Structures are given as C-alpha cells and as structure tokens.
CSV table of C-alpha atoms in Angstrom, one decimal:
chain,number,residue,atom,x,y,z
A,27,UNK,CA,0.0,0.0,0.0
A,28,UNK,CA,2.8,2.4,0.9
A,29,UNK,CA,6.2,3.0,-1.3
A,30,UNK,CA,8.8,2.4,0.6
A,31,UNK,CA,11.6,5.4,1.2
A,32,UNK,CA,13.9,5.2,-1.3
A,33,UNK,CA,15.9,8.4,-0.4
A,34,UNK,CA,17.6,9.9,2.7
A,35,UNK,CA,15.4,12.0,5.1
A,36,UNK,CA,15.4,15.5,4.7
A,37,UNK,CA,16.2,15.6,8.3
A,38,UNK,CA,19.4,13.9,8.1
A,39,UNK,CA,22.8,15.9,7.2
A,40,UNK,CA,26.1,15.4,5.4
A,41,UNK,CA,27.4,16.8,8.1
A,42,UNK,CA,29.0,14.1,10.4
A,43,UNK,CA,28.9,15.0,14.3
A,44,UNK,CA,32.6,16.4,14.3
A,45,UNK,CA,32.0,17.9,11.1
A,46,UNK,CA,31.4,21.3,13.6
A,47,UNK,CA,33.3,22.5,16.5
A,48,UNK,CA,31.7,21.9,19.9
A,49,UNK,CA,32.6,24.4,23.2
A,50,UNK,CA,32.5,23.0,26.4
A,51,UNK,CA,30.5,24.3,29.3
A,52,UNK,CA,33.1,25.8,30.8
A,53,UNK,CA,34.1,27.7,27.2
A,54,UNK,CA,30.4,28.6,27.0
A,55,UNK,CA,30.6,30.2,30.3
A,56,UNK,CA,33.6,31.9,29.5
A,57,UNK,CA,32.3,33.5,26.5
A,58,UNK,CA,28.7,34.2,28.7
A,59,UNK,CA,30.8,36.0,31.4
A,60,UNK,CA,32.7,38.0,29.2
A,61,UNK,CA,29.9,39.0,27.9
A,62,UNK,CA,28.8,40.6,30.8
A,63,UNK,CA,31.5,42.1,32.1
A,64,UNK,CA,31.8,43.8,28.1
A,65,UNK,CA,28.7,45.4,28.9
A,66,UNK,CA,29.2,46.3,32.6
A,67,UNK,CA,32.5,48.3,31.2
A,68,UNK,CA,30.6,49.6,28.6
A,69,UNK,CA,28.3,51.3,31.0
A,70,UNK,CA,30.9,51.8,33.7
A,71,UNK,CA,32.7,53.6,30.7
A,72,UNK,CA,29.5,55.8,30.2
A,73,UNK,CA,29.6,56.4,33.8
A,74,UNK,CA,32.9,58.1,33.9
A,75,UNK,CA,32.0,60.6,31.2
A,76,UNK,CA,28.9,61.4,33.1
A,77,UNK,CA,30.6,61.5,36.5
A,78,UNK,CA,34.4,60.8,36.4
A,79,UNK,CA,36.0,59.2,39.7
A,80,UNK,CA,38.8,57.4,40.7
A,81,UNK,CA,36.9,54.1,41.7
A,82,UNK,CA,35.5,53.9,37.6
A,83,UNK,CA,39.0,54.6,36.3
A,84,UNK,CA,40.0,51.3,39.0
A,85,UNK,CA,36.6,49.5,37.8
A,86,UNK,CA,37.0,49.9,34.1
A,87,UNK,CA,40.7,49.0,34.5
A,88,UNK,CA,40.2,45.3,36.4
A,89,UNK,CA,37.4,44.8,34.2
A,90,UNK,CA,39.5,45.3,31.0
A,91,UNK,CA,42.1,42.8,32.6
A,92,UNK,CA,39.3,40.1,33.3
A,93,UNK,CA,37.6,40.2,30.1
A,94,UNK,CA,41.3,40.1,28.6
A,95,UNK,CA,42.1,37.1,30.6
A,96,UNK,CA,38.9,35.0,30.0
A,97,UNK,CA,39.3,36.2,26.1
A,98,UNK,CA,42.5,34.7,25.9
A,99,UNK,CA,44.2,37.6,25.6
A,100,UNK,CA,42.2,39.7,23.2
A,101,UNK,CA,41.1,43.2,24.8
A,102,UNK,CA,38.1,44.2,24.8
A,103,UNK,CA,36.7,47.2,22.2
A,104,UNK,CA,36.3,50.5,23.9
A,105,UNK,CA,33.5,52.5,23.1
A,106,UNK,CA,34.1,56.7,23.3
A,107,UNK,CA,31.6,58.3,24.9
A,108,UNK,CA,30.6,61.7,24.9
A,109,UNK,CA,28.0,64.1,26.5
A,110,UNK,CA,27.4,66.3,23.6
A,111,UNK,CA,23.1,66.3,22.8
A,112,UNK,CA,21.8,64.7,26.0
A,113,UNK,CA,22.9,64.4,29.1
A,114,UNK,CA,23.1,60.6,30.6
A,115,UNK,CA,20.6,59.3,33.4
A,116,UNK,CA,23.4,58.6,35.8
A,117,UNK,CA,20.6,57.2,38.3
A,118,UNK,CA,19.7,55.1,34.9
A,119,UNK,CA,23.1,54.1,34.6
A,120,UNK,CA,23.8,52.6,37.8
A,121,UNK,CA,20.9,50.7,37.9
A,122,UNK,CA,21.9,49.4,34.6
A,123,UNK,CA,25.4,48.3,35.9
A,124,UNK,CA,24.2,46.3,38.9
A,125,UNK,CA,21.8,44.6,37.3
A,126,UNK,CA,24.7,43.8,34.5
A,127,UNK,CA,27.2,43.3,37.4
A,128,UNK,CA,24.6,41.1,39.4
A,129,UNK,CA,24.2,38.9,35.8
A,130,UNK,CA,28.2,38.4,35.8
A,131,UNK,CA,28.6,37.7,39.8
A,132,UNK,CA,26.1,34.5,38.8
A,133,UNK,CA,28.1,33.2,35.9
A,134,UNK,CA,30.8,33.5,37.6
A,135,UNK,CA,29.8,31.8,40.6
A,136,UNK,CA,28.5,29.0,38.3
A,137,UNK,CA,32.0,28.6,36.5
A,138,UNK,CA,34.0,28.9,40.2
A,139,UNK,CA,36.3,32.0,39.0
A,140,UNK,CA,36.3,34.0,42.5
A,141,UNK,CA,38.2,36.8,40.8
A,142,UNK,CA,35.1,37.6,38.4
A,143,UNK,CA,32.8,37.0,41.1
A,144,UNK,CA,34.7,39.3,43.5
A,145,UNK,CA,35.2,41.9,41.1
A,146,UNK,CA,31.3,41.9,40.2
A,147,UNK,CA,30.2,41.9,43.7
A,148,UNK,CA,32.1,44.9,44.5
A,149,UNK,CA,30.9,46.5,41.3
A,150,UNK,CA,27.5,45.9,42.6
A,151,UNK,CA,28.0,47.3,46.0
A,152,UNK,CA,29.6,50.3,44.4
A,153,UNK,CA,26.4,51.1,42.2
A,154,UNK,CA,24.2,50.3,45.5
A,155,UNK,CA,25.8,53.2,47.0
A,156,UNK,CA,25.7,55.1,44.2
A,157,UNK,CA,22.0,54.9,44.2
A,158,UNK,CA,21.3,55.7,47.8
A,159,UNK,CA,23.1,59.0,47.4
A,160,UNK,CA,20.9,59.9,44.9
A,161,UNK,CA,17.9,61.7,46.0
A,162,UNK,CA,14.5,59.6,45.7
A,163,UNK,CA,12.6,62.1,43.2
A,164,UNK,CA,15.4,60.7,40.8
A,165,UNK,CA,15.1,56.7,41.8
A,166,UNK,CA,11.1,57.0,41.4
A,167,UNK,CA,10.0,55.1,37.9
C-alpha cells in the first residue's frame, strides 16, 4: 500500500557529528561571562563621562584585565563616549550596571572563577551606594 523510502530523510545531514566545533561548558561560560562584564564596562565607561571618579578609572581598569584574561588575551573594544546632545541618566546608569554586574557575579559563581565574582560583587556594591546618594525624586520610575 505504501512506497517504501527510497531516499535519505530530509532531516538527516552530510554533516557528520565532528563535522562542527563543539565548546564545552566551561568555554560557554567563559564566552557568557565575558559578555557581561563587556557590557558592565561599557556602562561603567559611560559612567565616567557622566561623572568621572577614581573608583571607575580602578573598575573599568580590572574589568578590561578580566575580560582580557577569559578572552585569551584579546582586549576588549572600547566605546568613546561623549555628552554632547543629552545628558546621561546617571541614576539610569547605575541601575543598569548592577543589574549587569549582578548577571556576571552569577556566571561566575557558576564557573567557580572567585576573581570575576569578586570583582562583580564589588561593582554591585559600588552602584548600591551610588543609588542611595541619589535623591528619591530621581530613583522614582
């Protein structure tokens, strides 16, 4: 009643299973965490336009040696920022880096690399103190 098959399913490939590279987890997490810690310089970058300090010069600087070290060695790509049009939400900004801080304190607790973890805990208890001296007219939503 049926034909039988006489061809390969569509659903099969000619690629064989080590026809493709395959990352391990740990590789993956590497790759997740620096990531993260891209974007939390990124905004930590924005920051010190907005409001330069000694602590984000120190931040952006241990951040560019971590995401150097779990890149193998490649720095990361340094975005310019500048304050001409609008000025930044600072109170925005902080926010944004302990949330982004918070995301790379859990990789990196999941992977076991205490430096990373270390490094974005104190990030995140820098921007917590950042937004408590902020007045609370500029926390509301």
């Amino acid at each position: 009643m049926y034909e039988p098959i006489r061809s390969k399913s569509v659903h099969s490939t000619m690629a064989g299973p080590d026809d493709f590279p395959h990352r391990s987890r740990e590789e993956e997490l590497d790759i997740q965490l620096a990531g993260h810690l891209a974007a939390l310089l990124a905004v930590t970058d924005e920051l010190r336009v907005t409001a330069p300090s000694a602590d984000l010069d120190t931040a952006a600087e241990r951040l560019t040696q971590e995401i150097t070290r779990l890149r193998g060695g490649r720095t990361p790509a340094r975005a310019t920022t500048s304050t001409r049009g609008r000025e930044p939400d600072a109170t925005a900004l902080h926010r944004k880096a302990h949330a982004l801080a918070g995301r790379a304190l859990v990789v990196a607790a999941s992977r076991a690399d205490t430096a990373a973890a270390i490094l974005a805990a104190e990030r995140m208890d820098a921007h917590t103190a950042a937004l408590k001296q902020r007045p609370l007219a500029s926390t509301a939503h």
